[in-house]
Coordinates of C-alpha atoms and ligand atoms in Angstrom, one line a residue:
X1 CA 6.4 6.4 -23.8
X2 CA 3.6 8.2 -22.1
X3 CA 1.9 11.3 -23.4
X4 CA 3.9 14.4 -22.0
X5 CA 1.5 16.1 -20.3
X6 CA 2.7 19.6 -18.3
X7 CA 2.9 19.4 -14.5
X8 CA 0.6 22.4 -14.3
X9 CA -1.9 20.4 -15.8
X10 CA -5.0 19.8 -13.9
X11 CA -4.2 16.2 -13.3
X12 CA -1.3 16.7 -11.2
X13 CA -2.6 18.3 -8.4
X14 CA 0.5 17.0 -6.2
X15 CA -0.2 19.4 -3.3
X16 CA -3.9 19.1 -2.9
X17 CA -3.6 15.3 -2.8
X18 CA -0.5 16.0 -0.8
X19 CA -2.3 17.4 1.9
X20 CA -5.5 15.0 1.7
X21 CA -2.7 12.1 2.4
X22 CA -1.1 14.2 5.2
X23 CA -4.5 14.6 6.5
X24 CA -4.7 10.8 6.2
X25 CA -1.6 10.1 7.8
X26 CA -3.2 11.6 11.0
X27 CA -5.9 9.5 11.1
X28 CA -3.1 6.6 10.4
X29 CA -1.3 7.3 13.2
X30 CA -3.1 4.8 15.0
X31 CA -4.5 2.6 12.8
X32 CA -5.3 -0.6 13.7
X33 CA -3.8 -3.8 12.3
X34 CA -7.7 -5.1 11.2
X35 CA -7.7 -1.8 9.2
X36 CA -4.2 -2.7 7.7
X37 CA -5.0 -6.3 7.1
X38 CA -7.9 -5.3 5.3
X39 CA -6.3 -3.1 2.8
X40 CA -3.3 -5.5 2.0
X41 CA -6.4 -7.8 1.5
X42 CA -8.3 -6.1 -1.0
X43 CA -4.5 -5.3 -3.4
X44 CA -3.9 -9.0 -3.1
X45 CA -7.4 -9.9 -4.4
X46 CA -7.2 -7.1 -6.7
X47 CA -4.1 -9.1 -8.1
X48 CA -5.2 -12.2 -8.3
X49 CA -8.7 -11.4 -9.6
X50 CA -6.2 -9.2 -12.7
X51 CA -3.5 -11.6 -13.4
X52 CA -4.0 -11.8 -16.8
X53 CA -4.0 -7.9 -17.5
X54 CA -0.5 -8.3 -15.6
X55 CA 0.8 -10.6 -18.1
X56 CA -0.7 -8.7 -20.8
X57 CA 0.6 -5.2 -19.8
X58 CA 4.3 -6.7 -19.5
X59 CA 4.0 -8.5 -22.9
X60 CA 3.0 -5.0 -24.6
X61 CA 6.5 -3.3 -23.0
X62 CA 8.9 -5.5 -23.6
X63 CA 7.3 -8.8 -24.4
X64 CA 8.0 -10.6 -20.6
X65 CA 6.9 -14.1 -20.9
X66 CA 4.0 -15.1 -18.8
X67 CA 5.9 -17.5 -16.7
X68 CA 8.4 -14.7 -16.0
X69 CA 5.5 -12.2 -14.8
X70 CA 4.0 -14.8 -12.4
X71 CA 7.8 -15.7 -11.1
X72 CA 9.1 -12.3 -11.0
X73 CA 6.4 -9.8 -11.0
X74 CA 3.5 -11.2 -9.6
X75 CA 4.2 -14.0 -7.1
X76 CA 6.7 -11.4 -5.0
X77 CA 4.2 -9.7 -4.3
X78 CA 1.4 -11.6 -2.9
X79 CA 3.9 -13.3 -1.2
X80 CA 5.3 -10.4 0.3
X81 CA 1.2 -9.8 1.2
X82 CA 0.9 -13.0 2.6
X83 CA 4.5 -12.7 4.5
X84 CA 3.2 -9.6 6.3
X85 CA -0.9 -10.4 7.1
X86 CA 1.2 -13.3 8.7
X87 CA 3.3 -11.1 10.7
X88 CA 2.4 -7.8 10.9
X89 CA 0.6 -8.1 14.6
X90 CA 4.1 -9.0 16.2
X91 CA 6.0 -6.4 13.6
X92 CA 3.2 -3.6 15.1
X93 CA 3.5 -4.5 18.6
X94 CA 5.2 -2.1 20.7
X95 CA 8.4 -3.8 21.8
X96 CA 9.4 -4.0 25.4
X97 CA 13.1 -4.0 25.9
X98 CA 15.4 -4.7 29.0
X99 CA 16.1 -2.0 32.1
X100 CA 19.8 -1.5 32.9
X101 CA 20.5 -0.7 36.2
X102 CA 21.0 2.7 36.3
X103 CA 17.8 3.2 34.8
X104 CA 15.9 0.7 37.4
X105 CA 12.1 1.9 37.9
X106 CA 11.6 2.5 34.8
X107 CA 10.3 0.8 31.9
X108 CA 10.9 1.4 28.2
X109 CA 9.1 0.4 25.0
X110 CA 9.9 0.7 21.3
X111 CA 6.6 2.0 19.5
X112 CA 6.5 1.7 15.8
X113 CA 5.3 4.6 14.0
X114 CA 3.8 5.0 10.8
X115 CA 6.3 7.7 9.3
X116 CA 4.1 10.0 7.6
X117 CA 2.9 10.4 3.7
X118 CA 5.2 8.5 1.6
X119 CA 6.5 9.0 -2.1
X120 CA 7.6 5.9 -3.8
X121 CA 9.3 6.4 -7.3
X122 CA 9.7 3.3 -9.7
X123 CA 11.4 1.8 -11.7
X124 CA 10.5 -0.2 -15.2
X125 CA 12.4 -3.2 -15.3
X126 CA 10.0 -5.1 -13.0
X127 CA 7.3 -2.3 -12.9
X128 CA 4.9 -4.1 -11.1
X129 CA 6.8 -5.4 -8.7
X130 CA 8.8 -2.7 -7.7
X131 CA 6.1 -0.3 -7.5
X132 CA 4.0 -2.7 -5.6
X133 CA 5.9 -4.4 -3.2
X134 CA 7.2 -1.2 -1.5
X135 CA 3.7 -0.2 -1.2
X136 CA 2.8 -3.1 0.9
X137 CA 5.3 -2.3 3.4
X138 CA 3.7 1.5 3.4
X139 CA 0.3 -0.1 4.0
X140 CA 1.7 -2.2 6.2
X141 CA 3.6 0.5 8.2
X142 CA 0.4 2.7 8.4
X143 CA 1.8 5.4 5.2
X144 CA -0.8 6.8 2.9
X145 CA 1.5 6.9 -0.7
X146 CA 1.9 9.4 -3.8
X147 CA 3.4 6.8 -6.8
X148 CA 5.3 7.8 -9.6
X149 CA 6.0 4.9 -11.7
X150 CA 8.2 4.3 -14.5
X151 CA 8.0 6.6 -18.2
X152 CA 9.6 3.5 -19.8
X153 CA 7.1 0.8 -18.8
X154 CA 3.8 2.5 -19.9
X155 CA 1.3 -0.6 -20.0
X156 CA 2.5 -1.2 -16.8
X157 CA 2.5 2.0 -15.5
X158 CA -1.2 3.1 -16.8
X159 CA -2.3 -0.5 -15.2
X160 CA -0.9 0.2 -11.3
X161 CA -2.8 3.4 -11.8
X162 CA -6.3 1.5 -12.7
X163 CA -5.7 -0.7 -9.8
X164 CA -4.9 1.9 -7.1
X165 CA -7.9 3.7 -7.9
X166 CA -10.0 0.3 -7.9
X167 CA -8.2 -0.2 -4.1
X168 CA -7.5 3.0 -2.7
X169 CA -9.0 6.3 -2.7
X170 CA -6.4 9.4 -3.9
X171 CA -6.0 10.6 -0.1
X172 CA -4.9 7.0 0.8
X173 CA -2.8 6.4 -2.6
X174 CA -2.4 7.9 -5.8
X175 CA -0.3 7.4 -9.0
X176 CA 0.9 10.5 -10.8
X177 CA 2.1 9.1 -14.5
X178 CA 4.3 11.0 -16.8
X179 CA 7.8 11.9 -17.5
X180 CA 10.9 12.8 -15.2
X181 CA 9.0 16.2 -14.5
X182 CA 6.5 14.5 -12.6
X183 CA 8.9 12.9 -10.2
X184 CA 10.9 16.4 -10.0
X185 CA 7.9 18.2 -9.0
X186 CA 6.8 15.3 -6.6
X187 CA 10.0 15.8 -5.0
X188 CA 9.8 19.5 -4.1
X189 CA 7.2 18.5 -1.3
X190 CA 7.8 17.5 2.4
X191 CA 7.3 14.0 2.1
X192 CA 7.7 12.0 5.4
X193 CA 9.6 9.0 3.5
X194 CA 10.9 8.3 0.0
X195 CA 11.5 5.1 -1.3
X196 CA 13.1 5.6 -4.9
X197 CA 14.7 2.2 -6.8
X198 CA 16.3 3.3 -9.9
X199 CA 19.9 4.3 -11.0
X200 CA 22.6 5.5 -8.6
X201 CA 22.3 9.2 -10.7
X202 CA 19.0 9.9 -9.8
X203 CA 19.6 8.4 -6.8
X204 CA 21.8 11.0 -6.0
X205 CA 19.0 14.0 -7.5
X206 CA 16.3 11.9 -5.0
X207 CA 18.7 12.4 -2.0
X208 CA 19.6 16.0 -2.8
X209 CA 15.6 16.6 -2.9
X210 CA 15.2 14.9 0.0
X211 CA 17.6 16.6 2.3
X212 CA 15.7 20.2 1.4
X213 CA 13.2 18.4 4.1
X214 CA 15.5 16.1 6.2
X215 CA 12.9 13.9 4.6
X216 CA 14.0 9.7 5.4
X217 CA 15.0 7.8 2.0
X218 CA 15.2 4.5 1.1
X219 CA 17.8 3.9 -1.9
X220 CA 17.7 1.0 -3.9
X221 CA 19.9 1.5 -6.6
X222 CA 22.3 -0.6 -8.7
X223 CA 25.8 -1.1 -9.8
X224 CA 28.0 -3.8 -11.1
X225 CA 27.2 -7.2 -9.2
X226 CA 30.0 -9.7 -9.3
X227 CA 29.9 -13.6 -10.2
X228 CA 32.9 -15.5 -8.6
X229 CA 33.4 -19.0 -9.7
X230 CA 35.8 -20.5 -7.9
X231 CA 38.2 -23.6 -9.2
X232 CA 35.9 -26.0 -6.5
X233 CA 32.6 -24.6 -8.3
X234 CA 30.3 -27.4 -9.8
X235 CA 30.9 -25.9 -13.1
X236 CA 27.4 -27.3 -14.6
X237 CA 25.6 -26.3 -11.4
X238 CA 26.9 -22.7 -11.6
X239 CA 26.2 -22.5 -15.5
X240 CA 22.8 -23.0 -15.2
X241 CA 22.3 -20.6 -12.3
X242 CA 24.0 -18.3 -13.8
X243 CA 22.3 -18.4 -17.3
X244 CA 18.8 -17.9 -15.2
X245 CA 20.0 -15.5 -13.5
X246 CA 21.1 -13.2 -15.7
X247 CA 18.8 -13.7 -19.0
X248 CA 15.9 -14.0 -17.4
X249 CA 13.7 -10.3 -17.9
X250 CA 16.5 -10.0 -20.8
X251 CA 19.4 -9.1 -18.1
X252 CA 17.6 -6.2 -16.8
X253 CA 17.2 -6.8 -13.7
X254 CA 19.7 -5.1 -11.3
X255 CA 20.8 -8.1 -8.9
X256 CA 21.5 -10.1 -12.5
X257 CA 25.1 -11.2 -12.1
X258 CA 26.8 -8.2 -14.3
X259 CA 30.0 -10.1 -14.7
X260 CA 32.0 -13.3 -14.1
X261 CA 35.1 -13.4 -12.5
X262 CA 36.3 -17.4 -12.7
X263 CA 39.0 -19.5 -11.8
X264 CA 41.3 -19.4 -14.8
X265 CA 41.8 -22.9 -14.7
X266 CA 37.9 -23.2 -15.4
X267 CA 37.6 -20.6 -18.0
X268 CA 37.2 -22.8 -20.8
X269 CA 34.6 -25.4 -19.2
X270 CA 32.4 -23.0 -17.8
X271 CA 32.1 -21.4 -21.3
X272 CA 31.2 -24.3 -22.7
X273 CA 28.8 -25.2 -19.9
X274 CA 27.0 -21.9 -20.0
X275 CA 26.5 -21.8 -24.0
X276 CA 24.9 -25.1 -23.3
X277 CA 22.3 -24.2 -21.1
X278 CA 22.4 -21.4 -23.1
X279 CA 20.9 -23.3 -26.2
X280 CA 18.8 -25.7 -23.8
X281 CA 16.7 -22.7 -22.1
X282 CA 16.1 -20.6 -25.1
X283 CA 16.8 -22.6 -28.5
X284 CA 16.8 -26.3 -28.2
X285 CA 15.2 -26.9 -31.5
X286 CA 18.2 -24.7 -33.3
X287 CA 15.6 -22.4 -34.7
X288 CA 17.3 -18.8 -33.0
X289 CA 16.6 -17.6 -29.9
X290 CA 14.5 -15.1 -31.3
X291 CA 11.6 -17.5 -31.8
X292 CA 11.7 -18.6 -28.3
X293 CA 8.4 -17.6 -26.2
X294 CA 10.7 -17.7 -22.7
X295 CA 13.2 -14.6 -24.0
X296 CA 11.9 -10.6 -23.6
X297 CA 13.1 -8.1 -24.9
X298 CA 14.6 -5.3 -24.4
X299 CA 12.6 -1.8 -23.0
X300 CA 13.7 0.6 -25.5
X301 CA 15.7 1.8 -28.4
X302 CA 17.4 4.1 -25.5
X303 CA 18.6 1.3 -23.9
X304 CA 18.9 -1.0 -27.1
X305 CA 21.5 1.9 -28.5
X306 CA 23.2 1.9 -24.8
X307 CA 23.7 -2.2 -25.2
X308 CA 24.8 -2.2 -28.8
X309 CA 27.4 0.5 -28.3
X310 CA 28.6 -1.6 -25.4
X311 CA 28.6 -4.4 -27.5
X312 CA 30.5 -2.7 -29.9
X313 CA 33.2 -0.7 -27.5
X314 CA 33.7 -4.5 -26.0
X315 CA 34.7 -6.0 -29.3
X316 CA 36.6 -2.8 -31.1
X317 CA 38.8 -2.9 -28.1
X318 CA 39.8 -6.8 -28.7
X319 CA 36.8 -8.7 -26.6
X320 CA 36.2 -12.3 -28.3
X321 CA 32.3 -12.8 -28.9
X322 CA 32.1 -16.3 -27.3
X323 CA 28.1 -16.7 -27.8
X324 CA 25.3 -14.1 -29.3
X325 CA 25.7 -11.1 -30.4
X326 CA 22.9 -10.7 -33.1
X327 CA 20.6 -7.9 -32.3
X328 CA 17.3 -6.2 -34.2
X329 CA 16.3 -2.4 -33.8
X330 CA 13.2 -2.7 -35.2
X331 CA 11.9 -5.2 -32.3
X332 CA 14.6 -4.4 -29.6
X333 CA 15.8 -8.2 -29.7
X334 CA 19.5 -8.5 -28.3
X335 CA 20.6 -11.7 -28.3
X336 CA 22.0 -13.3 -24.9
X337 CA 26.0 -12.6 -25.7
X338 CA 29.0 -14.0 -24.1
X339 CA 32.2 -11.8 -24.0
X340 CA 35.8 -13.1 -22.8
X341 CA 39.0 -11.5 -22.9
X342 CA 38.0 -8.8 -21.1
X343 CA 40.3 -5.3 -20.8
X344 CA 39.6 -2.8 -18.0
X345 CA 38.8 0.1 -20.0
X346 CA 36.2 -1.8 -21.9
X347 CA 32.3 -0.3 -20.9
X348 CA 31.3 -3.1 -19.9
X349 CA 34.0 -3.6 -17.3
X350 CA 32.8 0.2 -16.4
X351 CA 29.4 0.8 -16.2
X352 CA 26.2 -1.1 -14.8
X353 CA 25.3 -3.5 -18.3
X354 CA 21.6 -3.8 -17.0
X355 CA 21.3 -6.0 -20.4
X356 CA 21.8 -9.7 -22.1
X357 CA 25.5 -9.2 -22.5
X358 CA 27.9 -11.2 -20.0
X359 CA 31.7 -10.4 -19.9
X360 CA 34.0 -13.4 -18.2
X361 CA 36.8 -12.2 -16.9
X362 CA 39.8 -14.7 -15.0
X363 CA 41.8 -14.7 -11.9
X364 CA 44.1 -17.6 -10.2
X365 CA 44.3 -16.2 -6.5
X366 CA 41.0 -15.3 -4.9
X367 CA 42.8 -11.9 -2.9
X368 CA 43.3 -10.6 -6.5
X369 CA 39.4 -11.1 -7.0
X370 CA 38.7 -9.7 -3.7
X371 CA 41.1 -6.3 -3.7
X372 CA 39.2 -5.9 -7.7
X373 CA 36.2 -5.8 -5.8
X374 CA 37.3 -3.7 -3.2
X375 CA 38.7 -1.7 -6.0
X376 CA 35.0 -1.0 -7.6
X377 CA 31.9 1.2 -5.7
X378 CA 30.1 -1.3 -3.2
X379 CA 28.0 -3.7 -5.8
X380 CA 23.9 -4.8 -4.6
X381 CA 24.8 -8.4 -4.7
X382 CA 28.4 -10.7 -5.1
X383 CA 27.8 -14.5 -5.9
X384 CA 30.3 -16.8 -4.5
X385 CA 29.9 -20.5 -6.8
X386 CA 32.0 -23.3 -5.0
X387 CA 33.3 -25.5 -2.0
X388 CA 36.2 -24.0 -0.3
X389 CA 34.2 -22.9 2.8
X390 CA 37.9 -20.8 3.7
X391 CA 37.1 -19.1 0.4
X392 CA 33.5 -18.1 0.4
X393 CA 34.2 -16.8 4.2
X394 CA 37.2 -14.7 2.9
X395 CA 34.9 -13.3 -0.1
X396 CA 32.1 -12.4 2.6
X397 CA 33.7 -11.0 5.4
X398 CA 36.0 -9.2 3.2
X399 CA 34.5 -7.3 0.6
X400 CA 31.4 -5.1 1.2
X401 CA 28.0 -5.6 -0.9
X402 CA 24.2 -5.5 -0.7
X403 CA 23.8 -8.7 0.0
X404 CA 25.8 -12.1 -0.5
X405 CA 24.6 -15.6 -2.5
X406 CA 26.7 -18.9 -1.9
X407 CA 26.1 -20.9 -5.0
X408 CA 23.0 -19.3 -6.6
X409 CA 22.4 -15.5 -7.9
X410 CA 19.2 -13.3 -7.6
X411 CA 17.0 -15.9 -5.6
X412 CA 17.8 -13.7 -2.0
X413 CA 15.0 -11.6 -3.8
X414 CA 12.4 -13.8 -2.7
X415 CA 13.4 -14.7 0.8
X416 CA 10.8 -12.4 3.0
X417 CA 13.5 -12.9 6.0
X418 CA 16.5 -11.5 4.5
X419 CA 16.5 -8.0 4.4
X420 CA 17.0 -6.5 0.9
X421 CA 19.0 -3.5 -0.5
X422 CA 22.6 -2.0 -1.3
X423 CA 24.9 -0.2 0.5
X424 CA 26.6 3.1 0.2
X425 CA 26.5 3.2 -4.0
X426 CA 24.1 0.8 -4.3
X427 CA 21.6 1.5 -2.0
X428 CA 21.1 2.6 1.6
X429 CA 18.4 1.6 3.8
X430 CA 16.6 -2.1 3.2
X431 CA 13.1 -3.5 1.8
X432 CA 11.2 -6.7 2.0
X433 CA 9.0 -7.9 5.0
X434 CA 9.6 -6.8 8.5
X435 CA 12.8 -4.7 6.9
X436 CA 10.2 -3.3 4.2
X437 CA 8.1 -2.1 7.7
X438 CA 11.0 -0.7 9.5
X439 CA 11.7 1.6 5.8
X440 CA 8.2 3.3 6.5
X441 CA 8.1 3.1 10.5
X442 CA 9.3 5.0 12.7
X443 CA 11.1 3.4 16.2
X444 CA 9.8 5.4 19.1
X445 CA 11.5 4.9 21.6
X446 CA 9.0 5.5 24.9
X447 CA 10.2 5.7 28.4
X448 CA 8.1 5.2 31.8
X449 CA 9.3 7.0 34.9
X450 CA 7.7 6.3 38.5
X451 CA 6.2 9.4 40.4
X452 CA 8.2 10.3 43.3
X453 CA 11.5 10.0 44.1
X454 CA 13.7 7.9 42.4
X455 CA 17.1 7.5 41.6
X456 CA 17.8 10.2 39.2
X457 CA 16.0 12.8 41.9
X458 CA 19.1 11.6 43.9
X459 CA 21.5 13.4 41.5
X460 CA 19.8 16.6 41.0
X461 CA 21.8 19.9 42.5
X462 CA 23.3 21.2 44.7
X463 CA 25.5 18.4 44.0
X464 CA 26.5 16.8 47.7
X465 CA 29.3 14.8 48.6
X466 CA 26.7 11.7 48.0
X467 CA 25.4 13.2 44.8
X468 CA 29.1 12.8 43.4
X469 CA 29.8 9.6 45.0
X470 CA 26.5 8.1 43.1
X471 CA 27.4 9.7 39.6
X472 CA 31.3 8.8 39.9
X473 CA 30.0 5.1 40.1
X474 CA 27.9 5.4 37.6
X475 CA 30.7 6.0 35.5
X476 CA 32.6 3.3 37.2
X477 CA 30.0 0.5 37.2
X478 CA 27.8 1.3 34.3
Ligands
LIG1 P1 16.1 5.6 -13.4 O1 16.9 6.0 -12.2 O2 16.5 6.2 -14.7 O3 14.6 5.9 -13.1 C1 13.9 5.5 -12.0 C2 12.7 6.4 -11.7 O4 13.2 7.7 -11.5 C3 11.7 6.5 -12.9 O5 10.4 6.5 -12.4 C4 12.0 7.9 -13.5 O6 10.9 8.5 -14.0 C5 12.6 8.7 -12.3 N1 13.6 9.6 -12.7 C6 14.5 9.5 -13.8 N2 15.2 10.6 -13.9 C7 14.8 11.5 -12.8 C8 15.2 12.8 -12.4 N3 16.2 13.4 -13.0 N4 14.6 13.3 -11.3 C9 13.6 12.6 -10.7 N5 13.2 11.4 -11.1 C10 13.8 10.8 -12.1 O7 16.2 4.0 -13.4 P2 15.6 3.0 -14.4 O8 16.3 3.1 -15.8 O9 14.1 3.0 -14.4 O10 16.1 1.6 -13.8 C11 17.3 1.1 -13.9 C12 18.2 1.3 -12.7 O11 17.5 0.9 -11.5 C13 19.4 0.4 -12.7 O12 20.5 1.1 -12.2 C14 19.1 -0.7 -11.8 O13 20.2 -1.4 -11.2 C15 18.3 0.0 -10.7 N6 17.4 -0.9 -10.0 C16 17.6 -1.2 -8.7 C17 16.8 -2.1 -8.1 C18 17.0 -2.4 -6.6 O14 16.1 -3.0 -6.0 N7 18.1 -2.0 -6.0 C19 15.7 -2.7 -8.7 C20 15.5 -2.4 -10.1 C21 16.4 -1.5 -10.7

């Protein structure tokens, strides 16, 4: 945890930064995309020149293996760098757009506009990442930034704040650390944009704060993201996905598949496949998974306590603990745990696990699977493993989520052309590349009238037999 320090203290002097950056997002206004590019430049070389203290600060809160921090922390983000220096001169360029008739003589443009100063609050379950990658669409966009990152993540935290002050200067972009008072004081001013990631309750506190101002949000939240593994999945293909995808950063990670709904007639195979790769990724020498360098850990004893009693609940109330289940306080290790026989009222059939513990649950028709979803607040991302094309179509067009994977989990996190984000309880508004831009831009829309008379002079009063005949056809022909 970080030192408490008050909010009157000194070094939060939200609103004299506050209006530094407003002054900043003035001179923004039109920045130029050399002046842009040059900033995104000099993070991304910050990053690479710091790698190592990246990987160091994410072993110190919750031991993330180095290969994990490159894959997970550190390569989304230069690549989301790289994505937008690529593309950023088209993404700025005012956009001309069609004329429909009634409006002929005129012509009409879409500026983008930077929206203003911008607060981003962070998570800590990939600190760097999510801290950093919404601030290169605010760069990108033209917003100067106030950051509060994550209590929970505090070699993390401390390290975003050395960086931003080797990059930026505070009127372009400051970090304010500390507790949950920071963010709560940060949120009594008139921001131009928030973009909060974090849990669906503050979520809620965030966009409560935010309509004092009719300031804009962006929500990425979380929720319970569904695995379906349908009777034609590849059951050995889908185990080792799904393994990956939901151990890797220990299971927190909020696009990790939270549960498995599978074919009943391949319950008993894909448990067996997935304690395989189980023992191939993190303990092929039978030694415990707690020796192996690839596994982290969890973030807290908070969130240890939250996983245990989970664990607990689960199998109190009948679950069968198929895999895992050993756990230590002392070094917040939680084994990767399988769970079958799954009852509704079980937590973990409840609430967001955002940890190493994966309930399978059964079905035999996939409507049942879809109106259980349907059933459940809108989840960030639904996985769809197997063949029947008639199937994964049903399961897309008919249930409502974040985003949709056929036959993988979590890589859509990566793809700079699909835009990124929940909807409704998990999220509103999207991230990543030219979406990311859009989040902190403002569409103008600009119009260009010709001097003199034109056709809309024609329908001005007194209204004349002729002005009514024009304006009735409008309504008819247009
Ligand atoms: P959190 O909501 O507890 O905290 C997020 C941030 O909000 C932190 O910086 C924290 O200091 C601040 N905060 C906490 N309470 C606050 C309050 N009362 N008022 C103002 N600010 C407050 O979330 P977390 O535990 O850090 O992260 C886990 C959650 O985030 C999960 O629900 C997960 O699914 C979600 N998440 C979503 C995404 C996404 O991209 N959609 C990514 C990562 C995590």
């Amino acid at each position: 945890m970080l030192e408490i320090i008050s909010t009157e203290s000194p070094k939060f002097d939200f609103s004299t930064i506050f209006s530094k950056q407003q002054k900043t997002s003035l001179r923004w206004r039109s920045s130029t995309l050399e002046e842009r590019s040059a900033r995104l430049i000099k993070l991304r070389n910050w990053i690479k020149e710091n790698q190592d203290q990246i990987r160091q600060a994410l072993w110190e809160d919750f031991k993330k293996p180095a290969s994990e921090v490159d894959l997970s922390e550190i390569f989304p983000v230069t690549s989301e760098i790289n994505h937008t220096l690529k593309n950023l001169k088209s993404w700025m360029k005012p956009q001309g757009i069609s004329t429909p008739l009634s409006m002929i003589g005129t012509s009409g443009k879409i500026y983008f506009e930077p929206k203003g100063t911008a607060l981003i609050i962070s998570p800590w379950n990939f600190p760097f990442n999510l801290t950093v990658g919404p601030l290169v669409s605010a760069i990108a966009a033209g917003c100067p930034a106030m950051i509060k990152p994550s209590e929970f993540s505090p070699s993390t935290s401390t390290l975003i704040e050395k960086m931003v002050k080797a990059v930026f200067p505070p009127e372009e972009v400051s970090v304010f650390l500390g507790e949950v008072e920071v963010s709560q004081e940060l949120l009594k001013l008139p921001f131009d944009h928030i973009f909060f990631t974090g849990s669906p309750a503050v979520g809620k506190i965030v966009m409560k704060a935010a309509a004092e101002h009719l300031t804009s949000i962006t929500l990425e939240l979380g929720g319970k993201s569904p695995a379906i593994i349908d009777e034609s999945a590849d059951l050995n293909d889908a185990a080792g996905k799904l393994i990956w995808g939901k151990f890797v950063n220990c299971g927190q990670t909020c696009i990790a598949p939270d549960y498995i709904l599978v074919h009943e007639s391949q319950k008993d195979r894909l448990i067996m496949e997935l304690k395989g790769f189980l023992q191939k990724f993190y303990d092929s020498g039978f030694k415990g998974i707690e020796k192996s360098p690839d596994y982290a850990r969890i973030i807290g004893p908070r969130h240890f306590n939250r996983l245990s009693g989970y664990l607990e609940d689960a199998v109190s109330k009948g679950a069968t603990l198929e895999f895992g289940g050993k756990t230590e306080k002392s070094t917040c290790y939680f084994e990767p745990t399988l769970l079958s026989n799954i009852a509704k009222e079980m937590d973990v059939f409840q609430e967001e696990i955002f940890g190493p513990i994966l309930p399978i649950l059964t079905f035999s028709k996939i409507d049942d699977v879809i109106a259980l979803i349907n059933s459940k607040p809108k989840p960030l991302a639904l996985y769809y493993f197997g063949s029947d094309t008639r199937n994964s179509k049903k399961v897309i067009e008919e249930t409502s989520s974040g985003n949709v994977v056929i036959n993988d989990c979590i890589i859509h996190f990566l793809h700079n052309n699909l835009p990124f984000g929940g909807v409704n309880n998990s999220g509103m508004g999207k991230a990543h590349g030219h979406a990311g831009f859009l989040a902190f831009s403002h569409e103008k829309g600009v119009l260009k009238q010709r001097v003199g008379i034109n056709n809309v002079t024609l329908l001005r009063p007194p209204y004349g037999i002729k002005a009514k005949k024009i304006i009735q056809s409008l309504i008819k022909w247009f």
